Short mmCIF file of C-alpha atoms in Angstrom, two decimals:
data_model
loop_
_atom_site.label_atom_id
_atom_site.label_comp_id
_atom_site.label_asym_id
_atom_site.label_seq_id
_atom_site.Cartn_x
_atom_site.Cartn_y
_atom_site.Cartn_z
CA MET F 1 -47.58 28.75 -44.93
CA LYS F 2 -47.09 26.08 -42.31
CA SER F 3 -48.72 22.13 -43.42
CA ILE F 4 -50.87 20.27 -41.14
CA THR F 5 -49.25 17.42 -39.50
CA ILE F 6 -52.10 14.42 -38.81
CA LEU F 7 -51.36 11.71 -36.40
CA ILE F 8 -53.08 8.28 -37.62
CA ALA F 9 -52.65 5.76 -34.76
CA ASP F 10 -54.38 1.98 -35.57
CA ASP F 11 -52.46 -1.16 -35.40
CA GLU F 12 -54.54 -1.98 -38.69
CA ALA F 13 -51.90 -1.18 -40.85
CA GLU F 14 -54.35 -0.76 -43.77
CA ILE F 15 -56.25 1.29 -42.67
CA ALA F 16 -54.41 4.02 -40.67
CA ASP F 17 -52.91 3.14 -45.07
CA LEU F 18 -55.77 3.96 -46.52
CA ILE F 19 -56.12 7.49 -44.81
CA GLU F 20 -53.32 8.50 -44.70
CA LEU F 21 -53.39 8.14 -48.62
CA HIS F 22 -56.73 10.19 -48.88
CA LEU F 23 -55.80 12.94 -46.13
CA GLU F 24 -52.63 13.49 -48.19
CA LYS F 25 -55.07 14.33 -51.32
CA GLU F 26 -56.16 17.03 -49.43
CA GLY F 27 -52.29 18.24 -48.72
CA TYR F 28 -52.32 17.07 -45.00
CA ARG F 29 -49.13 15.65 -43.96
CA CYS F 30 -49.16 11.99 -41.87
CA ILE F 31 -47.87 10.66 -39.46
CA LYS F 32 -48.57 6.73 -38.55
CA ALA F 33 -48.08 4.68 -35.51
CA LEU F 34 -49.27 1.45 -34.89
CA ASP F 35 -49.72 1.05 -31.44
CA GLY F 36 -50.47 3.95 -27.79
CA ARG F 37 -46.43 4.00 -27.34
CA GLU F 38 -45.67 5.37 -30.86
CA ALA F 39 -48.32 7.61 -30.44
CA ILE F 40 -47.18 9.72 -27.78
CA SER F 41 -43.61 9.52 -29.05
CA ALA F 42 -44.97 11.00 -32.14
CA ILE F 43 -46.92 13.80 -29.99
CA GLN F 44 -43.74 14.35 -27.71
CA THR F 45 -41.21 14.80 -31.66
CA HIS F 46 -43.46 16.48 -34.08
CA SER F 47 -46.36 19.41 -34.08
CA ILE F 48 -49.36 17.49 -34.23
CA ASP F 49 -52.62 19.56 -35.56
CA LEU F 50 -55.17 16.21 -34.76
CA ALA F 51 -54.75 13.02 -33.50
CA ILE F 52 -57.22 10.29 -34.87
CA LEU F 53 -57.24 7.27 -32.95
CA ASP F 54 -58.05 3.75 -32.85
CA ILE F 55 -59.46 2.96 -28.96
CA MET F 56 -58.58 -0.85 -28.49
CA MET F 57 -54.51 -0.21 -29.43
CA PRO F 58 -52.00 -1.96 -28.02
CA LYS F 59 -49.29 -0.63 -25.54
CA LEU F 60 -51.79 1.89 -24.77
CA ASP F 61 -54.95 1.83 -25.36
CA GLY F 62 -56.98 5.59 -27.41
CA TYR F 63 -58.21 5.98 -24.30
CA GLU F 64 -54.98 6.60 -22.21
CA VAL F 65 -53.09 8.56 -25.33
CA THR F 66 -56.08 10.73 -24.97
CA ARG F 67 -55.40 11.70 -21.41
CA GLN F 68 -51.30 12.08 -21.98
CA ILE F 69 -52.76 13.96 -24.68
CA ARG F 70 -54.79 16.24 -22.69
CA GLU F 71 -51.95 16.89 -20.08
CA GLN F 72 -50.02 19.22 -22.90
CA HIS F 73 -52.40 20.17 -26.09
CA HIS F 74 -55.51 20.76 -27.06
CA LEU F 75 -54.81 19.73 -30.31
CA PRO F 76 -58.84 17.61 -31.75
CA ILE F 77 -58.26 14.26 -31.31
CA ILE F 78 -61.24 12.08 -33.32
CA PHE F 79 -62.15 8.57 -32.02
CA LEU F 80 -61.91 6.07 -35.64
CA SER F 81 -63.51 2.79 -33.24
CA ALA F 82 -65.01 -0.39 -34.30
CA LYS F 83 -67.05 0.21 -30.96
CA ALA F 84 -69.92 0.80 -31.91
CA THR F 85 -72.75 1.06 -29.55
CA ASP F 86 -74.52 4.71 -28.33
CA LEU F 87 -72.43 4.46 -24.94
CA ASP F 88 -69.10 3.80 -26.79
CA LYS F 89 -69.59 7.28 -28.11
CA ILE F 90 -70.64 8.51 -25.48
CA THR F 91 -67.57 7.10 -23.15
CA GLY F 92 -65.50 8.53 -26.41
CA LEU F 93 -66.75 11.92 -26.16
CA ILE F 94 -66.50 11.68 -22.29
CA ARG F 95 -63.04 10.53 -22.34
CA GLY F 96 -62.12 13.32 -24.51
CA ALA F 97 -62.26 12.69 -28.08
CA ASP F 98 -63.50 15.61 -30.16
CA ASP F 99 -65.70 13.46 -32.41
CA TYR F 100 -66.20 9.14 -32.76
CA VAL F 101 -66.51 6.90 -36.34
CA THR F 102 -67.48 4.08 -35.97
CA LYS F 103 -65.79 0.97 -38.16
CA PRO F 104 -66.34 0.27 -41.61
CA PHE F 105 -65.85 4.07 -42.22
CA ASN F 106 -66.29 5.73 -45.13
CA PRO F 107 -62.62 7.76 -45.83
CA MET F 108 -64.62 10.62 -47.35
CA GLU F 109 -66.17 10.84 -44.63
CA LEU F 110 -63.52 11.54 -42.06
CA VAL F 111 -61.65 13.56 -44.44
CA ALA F 112 -64.36 15.83 -43.66
CA ARG F 113 -64.81 15.49 -40.22
CA VAL F 114 -60.87 15.85 -40.23
CA ASN F 115 -61.71 19.48 -42.41
CA ALA F 116 -64.31 19.77 -39.62
CA GLN F 117 -62.77 19.80 -36.96
CA LEU F 118 -59.29 21.56 -37.72
CA ARG F 119 -61.68 24.94 -39.28
CA ARG F 120 -63.21 24.91 -35.91
CA SER F 121 -60.16 24.63 -34.37
CA THR F 122 -58.68 27.20 -36.31
CA GLN F 123 -61.44 29.57 -36.13
CA PHE F 124 -61.31 29.72 -32.10
CA ASN F 125 -57.69 30.14 -31.58
CA GLN F 126 -57.94 33.35 -34.21
CA SER F 127 -60.54 34.66 -32.03
CA THR F 128 -58.82 33.92 -29.05
CA HIS F 129 -55.60 35.24 -29.46
CA THR F 130 -56.70 39.79 -29.38
CA ASN F 131 -55.67 40.12 -25.87
CA ASN F 132 -59.24 39.28 -25.22
CA PRO F 133 -60.10 39.48 -20.90
CA ALA F 134 -60.81 37.27 -18.84
CA LEU F 135 -63.78 36.01 -17.65
CA GLU F 136 -64.85 35.62 -14.23
CA ALA F 137 -68.38 34.74 -12.85
CA GLY F 138 -69.42 33.07 -9.34
CA GLY F 139 -66.31 31.97 -8.34
CA LEU F 140 -65.16 30.99 -11.86
CA VAL F 141 -62.62 32.39 -13.93
CA ILE F 142 -61.78 32.16 -17.83
CA TYR F 143 -58.81 32.68 -20.11
CA PRO F 144 -59.81 32.20 -23.51
CA GLU F 145 -55.66 33.27 -24.84
CA GLU F 146 -54.72 30.32 -22.74
CA ARG F 147 -57.23 28.50 -22.72
CA THR F 148 -57.43 27.84 -18.75
CA VAL F 149 -60.37 27.87 -16.43
CA PHE F 150 -60.42 28.10 -12.54
CA LEU F 151 -62.83 27.99 -10.16
CA TYR F 152 -62.42 28.97 -6.47
CA GLY F 153 -58.28 29.61 -6.99
CA LYS F 154 -58.07 25.40 -8.18
CA PRO F 155 -57.37 25.14 -11.90
CA ILE F 156 -60.24 22.83 -13.65
CA GLU F 157 -59.23 20.28 -16.75
CA LEU F 158 -61.77 20.64 -19.69
CA THR F 159 -61.77 19.02 -23.23
CA PRO F 160 -61.29 22.01 -26.10
CA LYS F 161 -64.75 21.22 -26.65
CA GLU F 162 -65.63 21.74 -23.21
CA PHE F 163 -63.88 25.22 -22.96
CA ASP F 164 -64.87 25.97 -26.51
CA ILE F 165 -68.79 25.80 -25.15
CA LEU F 166 -68.21 26.87 -21.89
CA TYR F 167 -66.25 30.28 -23.15
CA MET F 168 -69.33 30.62 -25.72
CA LEU F 169 -71.94 29.88 -22.81
CA ALA F 170 -70.38 32.44 -21.14
CA SER F 171 -69.46 35.57 -22.91
CA TYR F 172 -72.90 35.92 -23.53
CA PRO F 173 -74.16 35.49 -19.68
CA LYS F 174 -78.05 34.65 -19.89
CA LYS F 175 -78.79 34.22 -23.70
CA VAL F 176 -79.64 30.45 -24.33
CA TYR F 177 -78.36 28.78 -26.84
CA SER F 178 -80.27 25.71 -28.42
CA ALA F 179 -78.15 22.29 -28.28
CA GLU F 180 -78.05 23.03 -32.79
CA ASN F 181 -77.03 26.46 -31.95
CA ILE F 182 -74.36 25.19 -29.95
CA PHE F 183 -73.26 21.78 -31.70
CA GLN F 184 -72.96 24.07 -34.97
CA GLN F 185 -70.37 27.00 -33.66
CA VAL F 186 -68.43 24.97 -31.51
CA TRP F 187 -67.67 21.78 -34.07
CA GLY F 188 -68.35 24.35 -36.70
CA ASP F 189 -70.10 21.90 -38.47
CA ALA F 190 -73.79 21.21 -40.04
CA TYR F 191 -76.41 19.99 -36.86
CA TYR F 192 -76.72 16.31 -37.70
CA GLU F 193 -77.65 13.53 -34.85
CA GLY F 194 -75.71 16.61 -32.43
CA SER F 195 -77.97 16.78 -29.45
CA ASN F 196 -76.73 13.20 -27.29
CA THR F 197 -73.37 14.63 -28.49
CA VAL F 198 -74.11 18.12 -26.63
CA MET F 199 -75.90 17.33 -24.22
CA VAL F 200 -72.98 15.06 -23.20
CA HIS F 201 -70.74 17.51 -23.28
CA ILE F 202 -72.68 19.67 -21.16
CA ARG F 203 -73.14 16.84 -18.72
CA THR F 204 -69.41 15.84 -18.00
CA LEU F 205 -68.80 20.03 -18.12
CA ARG F 206 -71.40 20.31 -15.02
CA LYS F 207 -69.62 17.84 -13.31
CA LYS F 208 -66.12 19.11 -13.87
CA LEU F 209 -67.85 22.39 -11.93
CA GLY F 210 -68.80 20.37 -9.18
CA GLU F 211 -72.80 21.79 -9.69
CA ASP F 212 -73.42 18.82 -7.43
CA ILE F 213 -71.30 21.09 -4.75
CA HIS F 214 -71.93 24.05 -5.11
CA LYS F 215 -75.14 26.07 -4.66
CA ASN F 216 -74.70 27.77 -7.54
CA LYS F 217 -75.35 26.48 -10.94
CA LEU F 218 -73.47 28.26 -13.72
CA ILE F 219 -74.96 26.37 -16.73
CA LYS F 220 -78.44 26.45 -16.70
CA THR F 221 -80.98 24.44 -18.69
CA VAL F 222 -83.88 26.50 -19.97
CA TRP F 223 -86.36 23.59 -20.72
CA GLY F 224 -87.58 22.66 -24.35
CA VAL F 225 -84.89 25.49 -25.20
CA GLY F 226 -81.41 24.86 -24.74
CA TYR F 227 -78.72 26.34 -22.22
CA THR F 228 -77.52 29.41 -21.17
CA PHE F 229 -75.18 30.67 -18.27
CA ASN F 230 -75.85 31.50 -15.06
CA GLY F 231 -73.12 33.68 -14.11
#
């Protein structure tokens, strides 16, 4: 069985060592980086399954590392940061993170979040590699196996969670999903304070789909209930 490799990028070596200790107990292989450039080098030279990134790193910050990762990879990313306001968390999710953990943190909680992200990523990859046909609606084309999206022939860059949400909604047009439904299915975890997380992802997804430009609203809000695909 393939061993799962996790990148830990944090300029505080003690924190990286602590995370490594707990993840190795779970059977994961860890690669550590002390700055953003080392993190990018690790991504380029190793097969990384999940990345834990500090935001305020030297040379390249976590946001830039995430941007570069997202250009070629769809692996889950967890931000681990001392930036702890709601705005910081929302910014982190908008910039491409799949989850956000604040310092100081409980190592066991971080391990649980890693497990949840990997479980969700594995389940989704298995479900999409079954010769599923492309989904087409209102100028939108979704290729589930390649995890790519095109709108009127132009590629749309989505984070893994944005893709998962869009694919789930588009697979069952007109079905209404509550924020709780979306969080549980896409994040693969129990619903706790997930409504804002879902709302932020829906908002950025709509922006990337150009819903402020195109008249057709692909993701419709059903007030008091949830969201539905309107293709």
